[in-house]
Coordinates of C-alpha atoms in Angstrom, one line a residue:
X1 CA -7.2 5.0 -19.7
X2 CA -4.1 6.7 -21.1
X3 CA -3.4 6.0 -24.9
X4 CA 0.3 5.2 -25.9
X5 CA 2.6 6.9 -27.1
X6 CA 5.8 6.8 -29.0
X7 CA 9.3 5.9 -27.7
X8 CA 11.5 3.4 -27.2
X9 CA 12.3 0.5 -25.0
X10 CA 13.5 -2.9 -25.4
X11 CA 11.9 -5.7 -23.4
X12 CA 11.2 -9.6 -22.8
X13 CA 14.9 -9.7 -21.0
X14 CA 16.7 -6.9 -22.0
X15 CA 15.2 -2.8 -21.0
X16 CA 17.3 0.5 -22.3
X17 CA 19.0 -0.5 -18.8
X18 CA 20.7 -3.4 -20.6
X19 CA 21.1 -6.6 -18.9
X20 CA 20.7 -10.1 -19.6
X21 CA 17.4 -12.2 -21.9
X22 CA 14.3 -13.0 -19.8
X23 CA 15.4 -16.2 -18.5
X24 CA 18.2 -14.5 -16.3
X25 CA 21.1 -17.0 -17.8
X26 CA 23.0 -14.4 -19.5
X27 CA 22.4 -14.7 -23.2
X28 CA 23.0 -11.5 -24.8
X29 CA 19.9 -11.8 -27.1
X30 CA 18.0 -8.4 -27.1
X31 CA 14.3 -8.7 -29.2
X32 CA 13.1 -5.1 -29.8
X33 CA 9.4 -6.2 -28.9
X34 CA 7.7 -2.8 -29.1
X35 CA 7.8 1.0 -29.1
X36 CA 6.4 3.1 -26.4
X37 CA 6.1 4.7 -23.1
X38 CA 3.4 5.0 -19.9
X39 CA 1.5 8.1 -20.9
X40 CA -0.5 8.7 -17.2
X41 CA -3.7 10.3 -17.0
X42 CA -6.2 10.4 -14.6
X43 CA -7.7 6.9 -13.3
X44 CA -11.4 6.4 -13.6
X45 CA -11.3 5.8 -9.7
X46 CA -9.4 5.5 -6.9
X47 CA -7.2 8.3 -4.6
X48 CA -7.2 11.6 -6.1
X49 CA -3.2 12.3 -6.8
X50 CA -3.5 8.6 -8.5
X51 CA -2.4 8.2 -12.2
X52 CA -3.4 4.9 -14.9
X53 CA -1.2 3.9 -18.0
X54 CA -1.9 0.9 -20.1
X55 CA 1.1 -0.7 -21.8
X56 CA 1.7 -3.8 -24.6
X57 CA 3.5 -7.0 -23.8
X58 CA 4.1 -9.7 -26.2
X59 CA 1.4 -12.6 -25.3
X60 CA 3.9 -15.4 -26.1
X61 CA 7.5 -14.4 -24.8
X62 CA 8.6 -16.7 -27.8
X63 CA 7.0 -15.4 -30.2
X64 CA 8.1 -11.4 -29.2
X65 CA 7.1 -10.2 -32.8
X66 CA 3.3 -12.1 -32.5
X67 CA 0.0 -10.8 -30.8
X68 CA 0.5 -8.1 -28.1
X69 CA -1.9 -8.2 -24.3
X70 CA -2.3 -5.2 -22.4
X71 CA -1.4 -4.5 -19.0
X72 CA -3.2 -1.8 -17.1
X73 CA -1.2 0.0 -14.6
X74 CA -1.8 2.4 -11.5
X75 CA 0.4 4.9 -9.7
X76 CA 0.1 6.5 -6.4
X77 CA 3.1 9.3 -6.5
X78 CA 5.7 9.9 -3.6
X79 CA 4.5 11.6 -1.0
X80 CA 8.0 13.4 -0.3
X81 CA 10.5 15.3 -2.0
X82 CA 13.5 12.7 -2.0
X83 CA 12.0 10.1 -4.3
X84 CA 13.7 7.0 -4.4
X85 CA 12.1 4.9 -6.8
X86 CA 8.9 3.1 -7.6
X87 CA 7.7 0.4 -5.2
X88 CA 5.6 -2.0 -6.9
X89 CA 2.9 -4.4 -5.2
X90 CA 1.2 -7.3 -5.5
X91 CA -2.3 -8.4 -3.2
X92 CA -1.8 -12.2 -4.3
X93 CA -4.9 -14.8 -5.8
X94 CA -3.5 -15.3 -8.1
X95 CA -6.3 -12.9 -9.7
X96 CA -6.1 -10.4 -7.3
X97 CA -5.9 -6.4 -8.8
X98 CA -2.4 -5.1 -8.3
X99 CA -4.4 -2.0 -10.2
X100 CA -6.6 -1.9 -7.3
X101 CA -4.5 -2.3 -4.5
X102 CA -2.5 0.8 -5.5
X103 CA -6.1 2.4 -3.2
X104 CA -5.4 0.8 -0.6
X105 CA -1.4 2.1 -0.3
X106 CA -2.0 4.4 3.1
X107 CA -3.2 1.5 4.9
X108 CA -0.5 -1.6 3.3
X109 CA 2.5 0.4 3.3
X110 CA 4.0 2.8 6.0
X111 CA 4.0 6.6 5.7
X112 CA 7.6 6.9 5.3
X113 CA 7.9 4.0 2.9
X114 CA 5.1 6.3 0.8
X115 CA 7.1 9.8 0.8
X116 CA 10.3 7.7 -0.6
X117 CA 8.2 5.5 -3.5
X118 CA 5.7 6.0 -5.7
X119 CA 3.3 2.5 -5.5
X120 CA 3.0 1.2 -8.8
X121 CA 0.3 -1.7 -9.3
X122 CA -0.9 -3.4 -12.5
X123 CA -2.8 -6.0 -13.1
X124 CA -1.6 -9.0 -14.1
X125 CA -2.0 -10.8 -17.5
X126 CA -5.4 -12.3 -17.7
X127 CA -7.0 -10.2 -14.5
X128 CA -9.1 -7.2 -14.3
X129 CA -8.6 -4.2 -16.2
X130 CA -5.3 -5.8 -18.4
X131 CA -6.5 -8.1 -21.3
X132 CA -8.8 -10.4 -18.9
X133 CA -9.2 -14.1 -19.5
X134 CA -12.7 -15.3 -19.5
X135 CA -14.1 -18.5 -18.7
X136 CA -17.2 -19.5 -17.1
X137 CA -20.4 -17.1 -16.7
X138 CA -21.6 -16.1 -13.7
X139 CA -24.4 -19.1 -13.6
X140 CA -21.6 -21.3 -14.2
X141 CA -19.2 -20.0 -11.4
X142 CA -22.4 -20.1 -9.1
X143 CA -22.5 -23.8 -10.3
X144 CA -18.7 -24.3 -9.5
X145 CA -18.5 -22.6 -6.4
X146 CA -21.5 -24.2 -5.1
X147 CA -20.3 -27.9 -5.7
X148 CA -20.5 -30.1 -2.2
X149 CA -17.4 -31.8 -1.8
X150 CA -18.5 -34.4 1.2
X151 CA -17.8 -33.2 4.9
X152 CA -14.7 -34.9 5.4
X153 CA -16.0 -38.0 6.9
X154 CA -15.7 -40.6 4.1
X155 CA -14.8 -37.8 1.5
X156 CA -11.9 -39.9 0.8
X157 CA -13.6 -42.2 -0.9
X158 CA -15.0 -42.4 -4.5
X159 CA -17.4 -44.7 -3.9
X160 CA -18.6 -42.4 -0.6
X161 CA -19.6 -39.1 -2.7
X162 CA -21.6 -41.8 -4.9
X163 CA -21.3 -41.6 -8.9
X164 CA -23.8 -38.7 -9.2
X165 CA -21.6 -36.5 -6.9
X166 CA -18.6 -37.8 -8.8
X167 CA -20.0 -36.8 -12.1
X168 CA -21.0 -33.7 -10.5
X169 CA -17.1 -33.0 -9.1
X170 CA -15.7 -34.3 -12.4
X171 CA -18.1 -32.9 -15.0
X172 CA -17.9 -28.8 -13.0
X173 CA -13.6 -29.2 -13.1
X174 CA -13.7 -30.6 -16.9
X175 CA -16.6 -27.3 -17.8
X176 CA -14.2 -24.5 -16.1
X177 CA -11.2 -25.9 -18.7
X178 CA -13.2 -26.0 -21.9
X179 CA -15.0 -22.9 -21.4
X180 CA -11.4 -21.4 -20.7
X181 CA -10.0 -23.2 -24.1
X182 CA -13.2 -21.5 -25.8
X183 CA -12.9 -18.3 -25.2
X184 CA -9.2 -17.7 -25.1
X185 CA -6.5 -20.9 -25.8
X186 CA -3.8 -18.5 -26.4
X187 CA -4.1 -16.6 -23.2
X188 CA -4.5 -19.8 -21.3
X189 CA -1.8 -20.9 -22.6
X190 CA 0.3 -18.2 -21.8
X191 CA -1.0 -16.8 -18.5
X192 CA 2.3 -18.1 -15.9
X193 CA 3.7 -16.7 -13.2
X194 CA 6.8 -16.9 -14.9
X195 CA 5.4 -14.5 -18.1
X196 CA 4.0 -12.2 -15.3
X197 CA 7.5 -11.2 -14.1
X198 CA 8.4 -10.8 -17.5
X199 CA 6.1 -8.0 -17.9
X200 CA 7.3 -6.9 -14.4
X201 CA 10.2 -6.1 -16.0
X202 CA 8.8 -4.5 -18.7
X203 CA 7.3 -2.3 -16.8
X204 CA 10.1 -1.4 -14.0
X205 CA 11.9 -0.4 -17.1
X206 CA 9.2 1.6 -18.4
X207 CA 9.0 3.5 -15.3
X208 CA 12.7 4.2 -15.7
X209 CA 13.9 1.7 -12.3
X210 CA 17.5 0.7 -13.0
X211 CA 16.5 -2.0 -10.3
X212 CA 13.3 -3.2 -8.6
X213 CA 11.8 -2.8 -5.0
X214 CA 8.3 -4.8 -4.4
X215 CA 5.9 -5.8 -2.0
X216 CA 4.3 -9.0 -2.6
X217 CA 1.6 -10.7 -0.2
X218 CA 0.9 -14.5 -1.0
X219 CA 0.4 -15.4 -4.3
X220 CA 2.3 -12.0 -5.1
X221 CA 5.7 -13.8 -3.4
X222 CA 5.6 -16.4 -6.7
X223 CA 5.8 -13.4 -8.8
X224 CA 8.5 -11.6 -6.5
X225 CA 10.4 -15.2 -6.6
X226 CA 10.0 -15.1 -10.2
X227 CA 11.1 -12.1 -11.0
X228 CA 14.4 -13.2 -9.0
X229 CA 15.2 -16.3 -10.5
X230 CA 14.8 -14.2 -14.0
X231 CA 16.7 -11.1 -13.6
X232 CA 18.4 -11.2 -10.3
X233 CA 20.6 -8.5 -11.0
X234 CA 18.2 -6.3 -11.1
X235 CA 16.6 -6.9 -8.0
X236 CA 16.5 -4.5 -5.6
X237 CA 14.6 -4.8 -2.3
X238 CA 12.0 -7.8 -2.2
X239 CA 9.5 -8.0 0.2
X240 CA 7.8 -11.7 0.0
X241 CA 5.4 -11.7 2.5
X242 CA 3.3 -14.8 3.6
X243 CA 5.1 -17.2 1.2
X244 CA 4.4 -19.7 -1.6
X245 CA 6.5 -22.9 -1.7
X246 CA 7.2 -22.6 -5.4
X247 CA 8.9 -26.4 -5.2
X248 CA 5.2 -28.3 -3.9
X249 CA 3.0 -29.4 -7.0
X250 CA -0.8 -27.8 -7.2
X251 CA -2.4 -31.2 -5.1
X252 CA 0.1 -30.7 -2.3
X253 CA -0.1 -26.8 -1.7
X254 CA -4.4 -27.6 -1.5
X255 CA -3.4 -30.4 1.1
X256 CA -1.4 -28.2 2.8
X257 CA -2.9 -25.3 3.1
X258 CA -5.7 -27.4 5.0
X259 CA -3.5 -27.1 7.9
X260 CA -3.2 -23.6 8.0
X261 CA -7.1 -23.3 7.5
X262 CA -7.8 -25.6 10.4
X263 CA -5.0 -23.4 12.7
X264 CA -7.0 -20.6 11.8
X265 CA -10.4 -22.0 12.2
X266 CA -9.4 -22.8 15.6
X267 CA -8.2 -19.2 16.0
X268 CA -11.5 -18.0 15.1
X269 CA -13.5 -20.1 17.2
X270 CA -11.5 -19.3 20.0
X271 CA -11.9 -15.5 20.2
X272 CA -15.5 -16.0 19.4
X273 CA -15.9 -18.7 22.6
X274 CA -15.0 -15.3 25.0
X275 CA -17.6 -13.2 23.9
X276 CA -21.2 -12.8 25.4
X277 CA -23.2 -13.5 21.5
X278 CA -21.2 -16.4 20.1
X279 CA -22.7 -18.9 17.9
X280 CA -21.2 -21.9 19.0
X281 CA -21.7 -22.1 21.9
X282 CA -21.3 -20.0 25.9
X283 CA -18.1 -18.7 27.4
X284 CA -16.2 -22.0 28.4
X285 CA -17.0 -24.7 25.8
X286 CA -13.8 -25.8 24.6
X287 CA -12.5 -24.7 21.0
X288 CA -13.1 -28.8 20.1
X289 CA -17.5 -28.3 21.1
X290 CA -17.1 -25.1 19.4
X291 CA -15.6 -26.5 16.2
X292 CA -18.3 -29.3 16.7
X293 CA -21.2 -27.2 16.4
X294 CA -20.0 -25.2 13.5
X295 CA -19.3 -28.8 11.5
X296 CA -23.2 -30.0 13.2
X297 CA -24.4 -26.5 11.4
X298 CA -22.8 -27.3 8.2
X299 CA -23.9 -30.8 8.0
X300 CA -27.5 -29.5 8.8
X301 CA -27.0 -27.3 5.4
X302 CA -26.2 -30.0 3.6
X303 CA -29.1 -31.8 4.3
X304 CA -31.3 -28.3 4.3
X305 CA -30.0 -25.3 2.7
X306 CA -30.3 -22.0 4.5
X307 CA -32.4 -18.9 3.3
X308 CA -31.2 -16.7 0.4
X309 CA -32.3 -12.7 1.2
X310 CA -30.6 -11.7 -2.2
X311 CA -33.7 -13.1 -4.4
X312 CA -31.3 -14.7 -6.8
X313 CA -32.3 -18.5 -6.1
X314 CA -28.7 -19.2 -5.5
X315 CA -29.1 -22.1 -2.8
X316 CA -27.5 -22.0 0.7
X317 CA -26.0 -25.0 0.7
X318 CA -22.8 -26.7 2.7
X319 CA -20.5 -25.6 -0.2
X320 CA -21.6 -21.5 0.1
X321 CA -21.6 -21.8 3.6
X322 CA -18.2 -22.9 3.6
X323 CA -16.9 -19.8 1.8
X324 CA -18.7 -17.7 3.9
X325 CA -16.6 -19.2 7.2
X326 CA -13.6 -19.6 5.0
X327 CA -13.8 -15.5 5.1
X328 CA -13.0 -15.1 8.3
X329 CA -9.9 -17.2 8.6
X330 CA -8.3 -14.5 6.2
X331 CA -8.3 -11.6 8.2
X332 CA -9.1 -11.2 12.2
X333 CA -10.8 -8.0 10.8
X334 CA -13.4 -10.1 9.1
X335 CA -14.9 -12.0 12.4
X336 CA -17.1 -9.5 13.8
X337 CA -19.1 -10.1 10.3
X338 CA -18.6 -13.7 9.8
X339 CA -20.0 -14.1 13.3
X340 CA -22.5 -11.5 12.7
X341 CA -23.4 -14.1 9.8
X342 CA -23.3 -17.8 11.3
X343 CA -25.6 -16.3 14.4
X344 CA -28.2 -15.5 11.3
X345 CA -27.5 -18.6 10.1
X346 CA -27.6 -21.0 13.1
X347 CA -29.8 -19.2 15.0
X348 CA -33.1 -17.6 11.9
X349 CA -32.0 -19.8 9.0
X350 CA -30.7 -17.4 7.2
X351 CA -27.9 -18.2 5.3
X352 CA -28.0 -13.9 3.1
X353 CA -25.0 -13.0 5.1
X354 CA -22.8 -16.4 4.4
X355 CA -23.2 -16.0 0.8
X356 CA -22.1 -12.8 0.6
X357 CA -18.9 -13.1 2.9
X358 CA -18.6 -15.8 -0.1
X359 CA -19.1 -13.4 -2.5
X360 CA -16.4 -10.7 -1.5
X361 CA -14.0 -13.9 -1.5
X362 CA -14.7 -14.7 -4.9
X363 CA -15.5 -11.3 -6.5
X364 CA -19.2 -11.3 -7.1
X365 CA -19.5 -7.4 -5.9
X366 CA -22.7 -6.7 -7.7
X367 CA -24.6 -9.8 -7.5
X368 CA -25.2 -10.4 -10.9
X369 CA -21.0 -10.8 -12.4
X370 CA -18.4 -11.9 -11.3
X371 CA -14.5 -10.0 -11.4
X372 CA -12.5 -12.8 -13.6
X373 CA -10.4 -13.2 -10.3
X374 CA -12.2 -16.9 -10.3
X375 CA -10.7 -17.9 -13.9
X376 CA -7.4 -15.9 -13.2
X377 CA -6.9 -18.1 -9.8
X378 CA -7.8 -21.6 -11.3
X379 CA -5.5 -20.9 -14.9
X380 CA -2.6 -19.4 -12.9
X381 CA -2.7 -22.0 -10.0
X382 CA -2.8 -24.9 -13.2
X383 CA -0.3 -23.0 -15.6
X384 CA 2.3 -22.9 -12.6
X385 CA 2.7 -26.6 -11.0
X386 CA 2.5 -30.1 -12.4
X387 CA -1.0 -32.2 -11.0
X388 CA -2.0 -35.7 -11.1
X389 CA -4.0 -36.7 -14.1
X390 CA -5.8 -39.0 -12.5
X391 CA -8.8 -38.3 -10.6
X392 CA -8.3 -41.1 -7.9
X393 CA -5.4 -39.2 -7.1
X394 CA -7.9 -36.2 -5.8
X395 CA -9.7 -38.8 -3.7
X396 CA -6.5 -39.6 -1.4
X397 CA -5.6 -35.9 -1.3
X398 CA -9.5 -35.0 0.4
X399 CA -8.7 -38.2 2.5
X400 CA -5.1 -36.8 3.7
X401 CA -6.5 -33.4 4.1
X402 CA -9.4 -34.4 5.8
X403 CA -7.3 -35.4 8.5
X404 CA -5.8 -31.7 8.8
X405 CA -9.1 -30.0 8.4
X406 CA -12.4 -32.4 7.8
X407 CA -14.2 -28.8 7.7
X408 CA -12.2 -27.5 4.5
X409 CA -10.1 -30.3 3.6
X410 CA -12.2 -31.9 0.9
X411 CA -13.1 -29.1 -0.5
X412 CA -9.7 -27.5 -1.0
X413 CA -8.6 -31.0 -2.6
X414 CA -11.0 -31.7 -5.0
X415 CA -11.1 -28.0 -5.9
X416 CA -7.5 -28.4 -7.4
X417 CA -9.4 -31.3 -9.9
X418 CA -9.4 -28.7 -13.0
X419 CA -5.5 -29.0 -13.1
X420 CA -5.9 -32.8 -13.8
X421 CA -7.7 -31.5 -17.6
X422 CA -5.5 -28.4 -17.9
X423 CA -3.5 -28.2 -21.8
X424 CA -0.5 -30.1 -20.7
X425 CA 1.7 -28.2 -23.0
X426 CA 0.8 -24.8 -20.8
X427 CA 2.4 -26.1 -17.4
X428 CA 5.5 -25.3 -16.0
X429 CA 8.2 -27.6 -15.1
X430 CA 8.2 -28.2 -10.8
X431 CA 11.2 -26.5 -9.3
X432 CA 12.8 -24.6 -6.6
X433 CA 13.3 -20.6 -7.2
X434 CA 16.9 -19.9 -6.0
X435 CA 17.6 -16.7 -7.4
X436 CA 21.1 -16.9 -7.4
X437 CA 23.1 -13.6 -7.6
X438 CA 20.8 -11.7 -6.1
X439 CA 20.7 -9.2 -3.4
X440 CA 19.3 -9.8 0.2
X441 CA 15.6 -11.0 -0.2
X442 CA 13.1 -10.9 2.7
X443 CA 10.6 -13.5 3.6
X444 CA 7.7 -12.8 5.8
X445 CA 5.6 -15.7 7.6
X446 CA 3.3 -15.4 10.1
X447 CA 2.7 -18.4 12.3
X448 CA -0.9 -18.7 12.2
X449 CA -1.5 -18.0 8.2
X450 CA -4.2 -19.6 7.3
X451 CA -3.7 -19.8 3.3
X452 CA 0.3 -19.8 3.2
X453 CA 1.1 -21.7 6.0
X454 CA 4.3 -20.5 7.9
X455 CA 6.4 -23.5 6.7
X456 CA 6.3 -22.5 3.4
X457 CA 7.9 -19.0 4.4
X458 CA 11.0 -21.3 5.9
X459 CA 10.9 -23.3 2.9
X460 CA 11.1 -20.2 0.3
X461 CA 13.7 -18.3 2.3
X462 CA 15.7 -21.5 2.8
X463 CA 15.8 -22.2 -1.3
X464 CA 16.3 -18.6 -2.2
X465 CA 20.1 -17.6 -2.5
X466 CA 19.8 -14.7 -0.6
X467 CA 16.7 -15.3 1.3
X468 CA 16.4 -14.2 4.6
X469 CA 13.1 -14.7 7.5
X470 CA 11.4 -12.5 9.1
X471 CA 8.7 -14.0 11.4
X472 CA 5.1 -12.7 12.9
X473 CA 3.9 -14.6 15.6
X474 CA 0.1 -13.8 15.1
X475 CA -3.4 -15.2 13.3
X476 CA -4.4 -13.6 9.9
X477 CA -2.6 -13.8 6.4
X478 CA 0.1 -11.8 5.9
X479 CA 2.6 -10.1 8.5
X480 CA 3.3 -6.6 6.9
X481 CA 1.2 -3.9 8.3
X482 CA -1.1 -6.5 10.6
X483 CA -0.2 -4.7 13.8
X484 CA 3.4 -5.8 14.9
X485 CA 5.9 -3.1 15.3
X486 CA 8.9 -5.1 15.1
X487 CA 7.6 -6.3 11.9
X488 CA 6.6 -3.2 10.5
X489 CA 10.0 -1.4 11.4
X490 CA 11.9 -4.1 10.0
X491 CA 10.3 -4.1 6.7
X492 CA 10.3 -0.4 6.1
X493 CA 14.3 -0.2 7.3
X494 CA 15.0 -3.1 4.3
X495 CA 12.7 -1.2 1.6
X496 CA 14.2 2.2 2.3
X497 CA 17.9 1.4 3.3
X498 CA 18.5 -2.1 2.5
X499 CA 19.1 -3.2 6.1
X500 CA 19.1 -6.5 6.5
X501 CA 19.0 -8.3 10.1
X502 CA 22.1 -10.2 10.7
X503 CA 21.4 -13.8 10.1
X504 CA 18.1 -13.0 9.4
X505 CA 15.7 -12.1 12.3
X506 CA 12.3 -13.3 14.3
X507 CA 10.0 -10.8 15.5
X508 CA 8.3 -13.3 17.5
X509 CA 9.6 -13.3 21.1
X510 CA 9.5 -17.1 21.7
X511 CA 11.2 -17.8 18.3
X512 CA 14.2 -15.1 19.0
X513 CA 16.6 -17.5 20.1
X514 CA 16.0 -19.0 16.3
X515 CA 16.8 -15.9 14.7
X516 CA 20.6 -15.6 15.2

């Protein structure tokens, strides 16, 4: 990584560019936080033209003068001569590698969109290659990720998961927290969304942007949302693509985003029921006997745990088969494999290729460590919304999302059960994002998301001043580069000449009289 070097920029609300303090409200107050500049030098991997630069943020915004963090950054240069500026992206988690997806830029942006920008990517506080927060081992992530949270019939009640699986539930949640508050209480304290955009800023003045253009998918749109309620005169172009409410507490986002899990499920199931080699049953079942067998599967591993090819004596149970299914309803490009995996599965026993769709969800590339994606996902999603205290609370949350999704219901309600023991003092106050006084902001939902459900797009472009929709009718998560033209074309005319769709606009052909 690239040392630093001297110069001279002001940050934590005010860059060389001038401009209001970090909170956006107009006090003049400039804190000269640090001196330097990105020195780039060539990445330890990725694309060949790309560059890496580390650079210093404060760790407490309110303390500017007190312990610095780092924050790794990557750049893919323009491919043109007419440069307009840097782009900067965002994959979502939170705990995803901005660093990373910087790799990935001739697939997740357009060509033209990459001749007028260089892609800028960094890692957020507390992930990856920027100062990382730590928390639980890879034995003890195995432990947490492998936690049964019932099947959704009865899950709703305490009393059903019996006071060993309780304990179990109660005692993994309250471990993730104090490991967290043992190896780093200052980072976990300081770890929000809303410090993330800070150093956004920090950086889109370090890269000498009098304004900022970004692409943000899912948990990426909170930043992007932040960034606008902080500095919204210096917003450029902001692409928010498949959307976080920002004004639904931590419980209510898991209970909602069991619908969108189910929709997709039922997407997935679907497709597979009209090919020759489907697991769940012959061309013609119904999506309902299809969705049947794959719960009748699950409860099976419940009962008897599936084989484990890797040798690491991780066991197959409900919980990792779970993840392995919840793969697919990401991405349609992931249901060759998860089928692939359940016909191992339901068919030989053989649960190897479950666990490992599992373990690309979560970041265990190697087998033996995990990325810190896992501890950067659970502190950001507590450090960002209020949650219930109480762990009764949890119980009516699996019951209300077992209703939406009995498959994945539980499990994403209960797995919100770390917020209830989260330092108190290191969440942020609930509240809309409106962004006010800022330029046009898009919003991108897709109608069958499966982890930001569409409804939250309408919801985030309805609060934001300037928010306006743009729609994909289609399965998968995201709408930006998925395969629909009219969604592509709009996007790249906003990023490289502003236009916004009068009223707003729906790509979708059945939602068109909507769009104005």
């Amino acid at each position: 990584m690239a040392a630093l070097l001297a110069g001279t920029v002001l940050v934590s609300g005010c860059t060389s560019d001038g401009g209001g303090d970090a909170s956006g409200d107009g006090d003049d107050t400039r804190v000269e936080v640090t001196e330097q500049e990105l020195a780039w030098d060539e990445c330890e991997s990725g694309l060949p033209d790309s560059e890496c630069a580390v650079f210093e943020v404060p760790l407490d915004y309110d303390e500017p003068d007190g312990e610095r963090i780092e924050i790794a950054v990557k750049r893919l240069p323009a491919t043109g001569d007419d440069v307009t500026g840097s782009l900067l992206v965002n994959p979502g988690g939170p705990g995803g590698s901005g660093h990373d997806f910087v790799d990935h830029a001739p697939y997740t942006v357009s060509e033209s969109v990459r001749a007028s920008f260089d892609v800028v990517g960094f890692d957020p506080r507390g992930v990856g290659r920027s100062t990382p927060l730590t928390c639980l081992d890879a034995e003890g992530i195995d432990d947490f990720l492998g936690t049964d949270y019932g099947d959704g019939e009865g899950a709703d009640d305490l009393a059903d998961l019996g006071p060993e699986g309780l304990a179990e539930i109660e005692a993994n949640s309250r471990a993730f927290v104090e490991a967290c508050e043992e190896n780093d209480p200052d980072l976990m304290r300081n770890i929000g969304t809303a410090d993330v955009a800070r150093d956004m800023d920090v950086l889109r003045g370090l890269l000498g942007d009098e304004r900022l253009t970004y692409l943000g998918a899912s948990y990426g749109t909170h930043i992007g949302a932040q960034y606008a309620e902080q500095f919204p005169e210096r917003v450029r172009a902001l692409v928010l693509d498949g959307a976080v409410d920002p004004s639904q507490d931590q419980l209510s986002v898991s209970v909602q985003q069991a619908t969108g899990f189910e929709t997709a499920l039922r997407s997935f199931v679907e497709d597979c029921l009209t090919l020759p080699d489907c697991p769940l049953g012959a061309r013609g079942s119904t999506v309902d006997e299809g969705v049947a067998a794959l719960d009748a599967f699950l409860d099976d591993a419940a009962d008897a745990p599936l084989a484990n090819g890797t040798g690491d004596g991780r066991e197959v149970n409900r919980a990792r088969a779970e993840l392995g299914v919840l793969a697919a309803l990401y991405t349609e490009n992931w249901w060759p494999r998860v089928r692939e995996a359940l016909t191992d599965a339901m068919e030989d026993g053989d649960g190897t290729g479950l666990l490992l769709l599992g373990d690309d969800l979560y970041g265990r590339g190697d087998l033996a460590e995990y990325e810190n994606s896992t501890a950067a996902l659970t502190a950001v999603n507590c450090s960002d919304s209020v949650a219930p205290r109480e762990v009764e609370a949890y119980a009516e949350a699996a019951a209300e999302a077992a209703e939406e999704s009995p498959m994945f219901g539980p499990m994403l309600a209960w797995g919100a059960l770390t917020c209830a023991f989260w330092p108190e003092e290191a969440v942020a106050p609930l509240g809309e994002l409106n962004a006010v006084g800022a330029d046009p902001i898009m919003v991108v939902g897709t109608t069958r998301d499966s982890a930001t459900p569409y409804a939250w797009a309408e919801a985030l472009a309805g609060q934001l001043d300037s928010g306006f929709l743009v729609t994909r009718d289609g399965d998968g998560h995201t709408g930006y580069r998925m395969g629909d033209t009219c969604v592509d074309t709009v996007v790249d005319e906003y990023l490289l000449d502003l236009a916004v769709p009068e009223d707003g606009m729906a790509c979708a052909s059945h939602l068109a009289d909507d769009a104005g």
